[in-house]
Amino acid sequence: MAEVDLRTAVNAISDVIQNRPRPLRIYDQIYMKAGDMVMQSELIARWTNGKRVAFIGDGDAISVSIAYLHNRGILDYGPTKIVVFDFDERICNAVKRFADKERLEQLDAELYNCLDPFPQCGKFDFFYTNPPWGASNGGDSVKVFLGRGMEATGGSGEGVVVIADDDDLVWPKVVLKNVQEYALAQGFYVQKMMSQLHEYHLDDAPNLRSCNLAFRAVPDSPRVLASNAIAPEVLENFYGRDNPPRVRYVREKKRLEYGIADEDEYSLELLDGAS
Ligand SMILES: C[S@@+](CC[C@H](N)C(=O)[O-])C[C@H]1O[C@@H](n2cnc3c(N)ncnc32)[C@H](O)[C@@H]1O
């Protein structure tokens, strides 16, 4: 990690975490832990310095973290433009509210389901995705998110996929192989792999880690020009065994201050004589 003031960086990430909506486990929203967010944000900000970056889903809020760390001067590098494409309106609105409050002019979000054609093909230099990890589908769900990332960069440029990486389990190895094969077929090669870097708030597998798998397009290789349609068999186990996508968007019901307890969560037992 480049030299940063760790205390200031952790406190800034703490602001970002306060702003994240509560995760929906059923759609694989499983958030990265705070220390790993600091390290990951520094790394991704460095790799994307001066670039236009598309995030295909970003419940973790690495997008917000890199914009915030840059604007606060905690990092003196970062992207010039960041757009988060997520199907959860709570996440998109949380990104927009934070960007507005902290005047992060390079940061925006757009409601988007990755099963639909990608709306801004070729408008970005770099993609980032932490997709559903594909334990029950051999990585097909990863390929959908990765494919959209490649479309975002018009089949050129670079990107990072964050996926499971474990010494003891078989399925992450199968997924890593399948995803790399898919990327090669699209004209991207693995530029680097940083193993077992991140931990998550994942109750049923607290030790499962993810890696950074970084891809770069081979110049002048066949381009992914059109937005690809998704084959029906890819959907069956998309979010886990027998858990196909059922919703186009998760809608936000009411504006929440995420760092503050909601009134539904508690009731008050008053002191004698108090009203
Ligand atoms: C799948 S989760 C993976 C875990 C990751 N650590 C996280 O919680 O962000 C990543 C993001 O993808 C979003 N997502 C899930 N399904 C999606 C879909 N069909 N289209 C677009 N975004 C989706 C989630 O809302 C979440 O923000």
Short mmCIF file of C-alpha atoms and ligand atoms in Angstrom, two decimals:
data_model
loop_
_atom_site.label_atom_id
_atom_site.label_comp_id
_atom_site.label_asym_id
_atom_site.label_seq_id
_atom_site.Cartn_x
_atom_site.Cartn_y
_atom_site.Cartn_z
CA MET A 1 0.00 0.00 0.00
CA ALA A 2 1.28 3.48 -0.89
CA GLU A 3 1.84 5.86 2.04
CA VAL A 4 -1.45 7.13 3.40
CA ASP A 5 -2.48 8.48 6.77
CA LEU A 6 -4.14 5.29 8.01
CA ARG A 7 -6.21 6.86 10.77
CA THR A 8 -7.70 9.48 8.45
CA ALA A 9 -8.32 6.87 5.77
CA VAL A 10 -10.10 4.48 8.18
CA ASN A 11 -12.26 7.33 9.51
CA ALA A 12 -13.21 8.30 5.95
CA ILE A 13 -14.15 4.69 5.15
CA SER A 14 -16.22 4.71 8.33
CA ASP A 15 -18.25 7.61 6.86
CA VAL A 16 -18.83 5.54 3.72
CA ILE A 17 -19.91 2.48 5.73
CA GLN A 18 -22.44 4.57 7.68
CA ASN A 19 -24.01 5.44 4.31
CA ARG A 20 -24.42 1.84 3.03
CA PRO A 21 -27.95 0.38 3.03
CA ARG A 22 -28.44 -2.87 4.91
CA PRO A 23 -27.42 -5.83 2.73
CA LEU A 24 -29.98 -8.18 1.14
CA ARG A 25 -28.37 -11.61 1.45
CA ILE A 26 -30.79 -13.15 -1.06
CA TYR A 27 -29.25 -11.02 -3.84
CA ASP A 28 -25.71 -11.70 -2.69
CA GLN A 29 -25.19 -8.35 -1.02
CA ILE A 30 -22.44 -9.33 1.40
CA TYR A 31 -20.28 -6.42 2.38
CA MET A 32 -16.50 -6.28 2.51
CA LYS A 33 -14.92 -5.62 5.92
CA ALA A 34 -13.61 -2.17 6.76
CA GLY A 35 -9.86 -2.84 6.81
CA ASP A 36 -10.02 -4.57 3.44
CA MET A 37 -12.04 -1.65 2.05
CA VAL A 38 -9.22 0.74 2.94
CA MET A 39 -6.60 -1.44 1.24
CA GLN A 40 -8.82 -2.18 -1.77
CA SER A 41 -9.77 1.47 -2.25
CA GLU A 42 -6.15 2.60 -2.24
CA LEU A 43 -5.24 -0.09 -4.76
CA ILE A 44 -8.17 0.54 -7.12
CA ALA A 45 -7.74 4.33 -6.93
CA ARG A 46 -4.09 3.87 -7.98
CA TRP A 47 -4.96 1.50 -10.85
CA THR A 48 -7.73 3.80 -12.12
CA ASN A 49 -5.96 7.14 -11.77
CA GLY A 50 -7.20 9.53 -14.46
CA LYS A 51 -9.62 6.94 -15.90
CA ARG A 52 -13.40 6.64 -16.37
CA VAL A 53 -14.61 3.70 -14.31
CA ALA A 54 -17.86 1.68 -14.48
CA PHE A 55 -18.83 -0.33 -11.39
CA ILE A 56 -21.14 -3.23 -12.31
CA GLY A 57 -22.90 -3.50 -8.93
CA ASP A 58 -21.23 -2.05 -5.86
CA GLY A 59 -22.88 -2.73 -2.51
CA ASP A 60 -19.43 -2.62 -0.92
CA ALA A 61 -19.15 1.07 -1.91
CA ILE A 62 -15.56 0.89 -3.16
CA SER A 63 -16.68 3.46 -5.76
CA VAL A 64 -17.72 5.91 -3.06
CA SER A 65 -14.58 5.19 -1.04
CA ILE A 66 -12.14 5.97 -3.85
CA ALA A 67 -13.96 9.18 -4.81
CA TYR A 68 -14.13 10.33 -1.18
CA LEU A 69 -10.50 9.47 -0.33
CA HIS A 70 -9.39 11.34 -3.44
CA ASN A 71 -11.52 14.44 -2.85
CA ARG A 72 -10.47 14.64 0.81
CA GLY A 73 -6.82 14.59 -0.31
CA ILE A 74 -6.17 11.36 1.61
CA LEU A 75 -5.15 9.87 -1.74
CA ASP A 76 -3.72 12.12 -4.41
CA TYR A 77 -4.91 9.85 -7.23
CA GLY A 78 -8.21 8.45 -8.45
CA PRO A 79 -10.57 8.24 -11.43
CA THR A 80 -11.94 11.29 -13.25
CA LYS A 81 -15.37 9.67 -13.60
CA ILE A 82 -17.14 6.87 -11.72
CA VAL A 83 -20.60 5.47 -12.45
CA VAL A 84 -22.16 2.71 -10.34
CA PHE A 85 -24.64 0.51 -12.25
CA ASP A 86 -26.72 -1.39 -9.67
CA PHE A 87 -30.24 -2.87 -9.65
CA ASP A 88 -30.82 -1.76 -6.05
CA GLU A 89 -32.26 1.74 -5.91
CA ARG A 90 -31.23 2.02 -2.25
CA ILE A 91 -27.60 1.59 -3.30
CA CYS A 92 -27.87 4.01 -6.24
CA ASN A 93 -29.55 6.64 -4.06
CA ALA A 94 -27.03 6.16 -1.25
CA VAL A 95 -24.21 6.77 -3.77
CA LYS A 96 -25.93 9.88 -5.15
CA ARG A 97 -26.74 11.31 -1.72
CA PHE A 98 -23.17 10.85 -0.53
CA ALA A 99 -21.79 12.36 -3.75
CA ASP A 100 -24.11 15.33 -3.35
CA LYS A 101 -23.34 15.88 0.35
CA GLU A 102 -19.57 15.59 -0.08
CA ARG A 103 -19.49 17.31 -3.50
CA LEU A 104 -17.96 14.31 -5.25
CA GLU A 105 -18.57 15.57 -8.76
CA GLN A 106 -16.90 12.62 -10.46
CA LEU A 107 -19.29 10.10 -8.81
CA ASP A 108 -22.75 9.06 -10.05
CA ALA A 109 -25.05 6.02 -10.05
CA GLU A 110 -27.58 4.57 -12.47
CA LEU A 111 -30.30 2.01 -11.79
CA TYR A 112 -29.47 -0.95 -14.01
CA ASN A 113 -30.09 -4.70 -14.05
CA CYS A 114 -27.21 -6.60 -15.65
CA LEU A 115 -29.71 -8.92 -17.36
CA ASP A 116 -30.67 -5.96 -19.56
CA PRO A 117 -28.55 -4.55 -22.41
CA PHE A 118 -25.80 -2.29 -21.08
CA PRO A 119 -26.79 1.38 -21.56
CA GLN A 120 -23.37 3.01 -22.01
CA CYS A 121 -21.20 0.68 -24.11
CA GLY A 122 -17.67 1.94 -24.67
CA LYS A 123 -17.97 5.04 -22.45
CA PHE A 124 -15.43 3.83 -19.88
CA ASP A 125 -11.74 2.89 -19.67
CA PHE A 126 -11.96 0.54 -16.70
CA PHE A 127 -14.57 -1.75 -15.12
CA TYR A 128 -14.85 -3.09 -11.59
CA THR A 129 -17.23 -5.80 -10.41
CA ASN A 130 -17.76 -7.89 -7.30
CA PRO A 131 -20.50 -10.15 -8.72
CA PRO A 132 -22.46 -13.13 -7.31
CA TRP A 133 -19.57 -15.58 -7.04
CA GLY A 134 -21.13 -18.47 -8.92
CA ALA A 135 -20.77 -21.29 -6.36
CA SER A 136 -23.83 -23.06 -7.82
CA ASN A 137 -23.42 -22.15 -11.48
CA GLY A 138 -19.73 -22.68 -12.25
CA GLY A 139 -19.19 -18.93 -12.58
CA ASP A 140 -21.97 -18.17 -15.09
CA SER A 141 -23.21 -15.29 -12.89
CA VAL A 142 -19.66 -13.89 -12.76
CA LYS A 143 -19.47 -14.01 -16.55
CA VAL A 144 -22.67 -11.95 -16.87
CA PHE A 145 -21.28 -9.13 -14.71
CA LEU A 146 -17.83 -9.40 -16.30
CA GLY A 147 -19.39 -9.31 -19.79
CA ARG A 148 -21.21 -6.08 -18.92
CA GLY A 149 -17.93 -4.62 -17.65
CA MET A 150 -16.25 -5.49 -20.94
CA GLU A 151 -19.12 -3.81 -22.80
CA ALA A 152 -18.68 -0.72 -20.62
CA THR A 153 -15.12 -0.41 -21.91
CA GLY A 154 -16.15 -1.27 -25.49
CA GLY A 155 -14.16 -4.51 -25.38
CA SER A 156 -10.90 -2.69 -24.71
CA GLY A 157 -9.26 -1.21 -21.63
CA GLU A 158 -8.94 -2.99 -18.30
CA GLY A 159 -10.95 -4.21 -15.38
CA VAL A 160 -11.05 -6.05 -12.08
CA VAL A 161 -13.28 -8.90 -10.98
CA VAL A 162 -13.45 -9.67 -7.27
CA ILE A 163 -14.36 -13.34 -6.71
CA ALA A 164 -13.95 -16.19 -4.26
CA ASP A 165 -10.50 -17.64 -3.76
CA ASP A 166 -10.00 -20.46 -1.27
CA ASP A 167 -7.35 -23.16 -0.80
CA ASP A 168 -9.71 -25.81 0.56
CA LEU A 169 -12.85 -25.47 -1.57
CA VAL A 170 -13.19 -26.84 -5.09
CA TRP A 171 -15.90 -24.56 -6.54
CA PRO A 172 -13.85 -21.31 -6.40
CA LYS A 173 -11.11 -23.02 -8.44
CA VAL A 174 -13.66 -24.14 -11.05
CA VAL A 175 -15.10 -20.61 -11.19
CA LEU A 176 -11.64 -19.05 -11.52
CA LYS A 177 -10.83 -21.35 -14.42
CA ASN A 178 -14.16 -20.80 -16.21
CA VAL A 179 -14.03 -17.04 -15.78
CA GLN A 180 -10.49 -16.83 -17.13
CA GLU A 181 -11.44 -18.99 -20.13
CA TYR A 182 -14.41 -16.71 -20.80
CA ALA A 183 -12.25 -13.58 -20.60
CA LEU A 184 -9.65 -15.04 -22.98
CA ALA A 185 -12.41 -15.82 -25.48
CA GLN A 186 -13.49 -12.16 -25.31
CA GLY A 187 -9.97 -10.91 -26.07
CA PHE A 188 -8.92 -10.14 -22.47
CA TYR A 189 -5.97 -11.74 -20.66
CA VAL A 190 -5.25 -12.01 -16.93
CA GLN A 191 -2.88 -9.18 -16.12
CA LYS A 192 -2.51 -10.14 -12.46
CA MET A 193 -4.19 -12.06 -9.68
CA MET A 194 -3.92 -11.00 -6.06
CA SER A 195 -4.99 -14.00 -3.98
CA GLN A 196 -7.15 -14.14 -0.85
CA LEU A 197 -7.19 -10.43 -0.10
CA HIS A 198 -10.65 -9.59 1.23
CA GLU A 199 -12.92 -10.78 4.04
CA TYR A 200 -16.69 -10.27 4.30
CA HIS A 201 -19.58 -10.08 6.73
CA LEU A 202 -20.64 -13.58 5.69
CA ASP A 203 -22.07 -15.58 8.62
CA ASP A 204 -22.14 -19.01 6.97
CA ALA A 205 -18.59 -18.78 5.58
CA PRO A 206 -16.68 -16.17 7.62
CA ASN A 207 -13.28 -17.37 6.35
CA LEU A 208 -14.12 -17.29 2.64
CA ARG A 209 -11.94 -14.69 0.95
CA SER A 210 -11.86 -13.10 -2.45
CA CYS A 211 -9.10 -12.19 -4.86
CA ASN A 212 -8.57 -9.38 -7.34
CA LEU A 213 -8.49 -10.82 -10.83
CA ALA A 214 -7.29 -8.05 -13.14
CA PHE A 215 -7.92 -8.26 -16.89
CA ARG A 216 -6.56 -6.25 -19.79
CA ALA A 217 -7.75 -6.30 -23.40
CA VAL A 218 -5.38 -7.53 -26.08
CA PRO A 219 -5.03 -4.60 -28.51
CA ASP A 220 -6.81 -5.17 -31.81
CA SER A 221 -8.50 -8.39 -30.65
CA PRO A 222 -12.14 -8.95 -31.75
CA ARG A 223 -14.31 -6.42 -29.93
CA VAL A 224 -17.46 -7.10 -27.89
CA LEU A 225 -19.55 -4.60 -29.80
CA ALA A 226 -23.17 -5.45 -29.07
CA SER A 227 -24.70 -5.88 -25.63
CA ASN A 228 -24.98 -9.66 -25.21
CA ALA A 229 -28.25 -11.42 -24.38
CA ILE A 230 -28.19 -13.87 -21.43
CA ALA A 231 -28.92 -17.56 -22.10
CA PRO A 232 -31.89 -18.87 -20.00
CA GLU A 233 -29.88 -21.76 -18.46
CA VAL A 234 -27.47 -19.20 -16.96
CA LEU A 235 -30.28 -17.86 -14.78
CA GLU A 236 -31.37 -21.04 -12.96
CA ASN A 237 -28.82 -20.86 -10.13
CA PHE A 238 -27.84 -17.23 -10.56
CA TYR A 239 -27.96 -16.19 -6.87
CA GLY A 240 -27.38 -19.73 -5.54
CA ARG A 241 -28.99 -23.13 -6.03
CA ASP A 242 -32.55 -22.76 -7.45
CA ASN A 243 -32.43 -19.03 -6.86
CA PRO A 244 -32.90 -17.35 -10.26
CA PRO A 245 -33.39 -13.59 -10.64
CA ARG A 246 -37.02 -12.65 -10.00
CA VAL A 247 -36.86 -8.88 -9.75
CA ARG A 248 -35.77 -6.19 -12.18
CA TYR A 249 -35.08 -3.57 -9.49
CA VAL A 250 -35.01 -3.33 -5.72
CA ARG A 251 -36.91 -0.11 -5.00
CA GLU A 252 -36.26 2.22 -2.09
CA LYS A 253 -39.40 2.59 0.04
CA LYS A 254 -38.42 5.61 2.02
CA ARG A 255 -35.43 7.80 2.49
CA LEU A 256 -33.33 6.33 5.28
CA GLU A 257 -30.46 7.77 7.23
CA TYR A 258 -28.48 4.57 7.09
CA GLY A 259 -26.22 5.27 10.04
CA ILE A 260 -29.20 5.99 12.30
CA ALA A 261 -31.55 3.35 13.74
CA ASP A 262 -34.92 3.20 12.00
CA GLU A 263 -38.04 3.80 14.11
CA ASP A 264 -39.26 0.27 13.20
CA GLU A 265 -36.29 -1.24 15.05
CA TYR A 266 -37.14 -0.25 18.61
CA SER A 267 -39.86 0.93 20.99
CA LEU A 268 -39.48 3.22 23.99
CA GLU A 269 -40.33 2.34 27.60
CA LEU A 270 -40.67 5.69 29.35
CA LEU A 271 -39.48 6.76 32.80
CA ASP A 272 -42.23 7.15 35.39
CA GLY A 273 -43.90 10.49 34.89
CA ALA A 274 -42.31 11.10 31.46
CA SER A 275 -44.50 11.67 28.42
C1 LIG B 1 -23.86 -9.31 -6.10
S1 LIG B 1 -23.22 -8.29 -4.82
C2 LIG B 1 -21.72 -9.15 -4.45
C3 LIG B 1 -21.13 -8.94 -3.07
C4 LIG B 1 -20.47 -7.63 -2.85
N1 LIG B 1 -19.53 -7.78 -1.78
C5 LIG B 1 -21.48 -6.57 -2.49
O1 LIG B 1 -22.22 -6.76 -1.52
O2 LIG B 1 -21.53 -5.55 -3.15
C6 LIG B 1 -22.65 -6.89 -5.73
C7 LIG B 1 -23.69 -5.90 -6.13
O3 LIG B 1 -24.41 -6.39 -7.26
C8 LIG B 1 -25.72 -5.90 -7.20
N2 LIG B 1 -26.56 -6.76 -8.02
C9 LIG B 1 -27.07 -7.97 -7.73
N3 LIG B 1 -27.81 -8.43 -8.75
C10 LIG B 1 -27.77 -7.50 -9.72
C11 LIG B 1 -28.30 -7.40 -11.03
N4 LIG B 1 -29.07 -8.38 -11.53
N5 LIG B 1 -28.04 -6.31 -11.76
C12 LIG B 1 -27.26 -5.30 -11.25
N6 LIG B 1 -26.72 -5.33 -10.02
C13 LIG B 1 -26.97 -6.41 -9.27
C14 LIG B 1 -26.07 -5.92 -5.73
O4 LIG B 1 -27.12 -5.00 -5.44
C15 LIG B 1 -24.74 -5.53 -5.08
O5 LIG B 1 -24.68 -4.16 -4.86
#
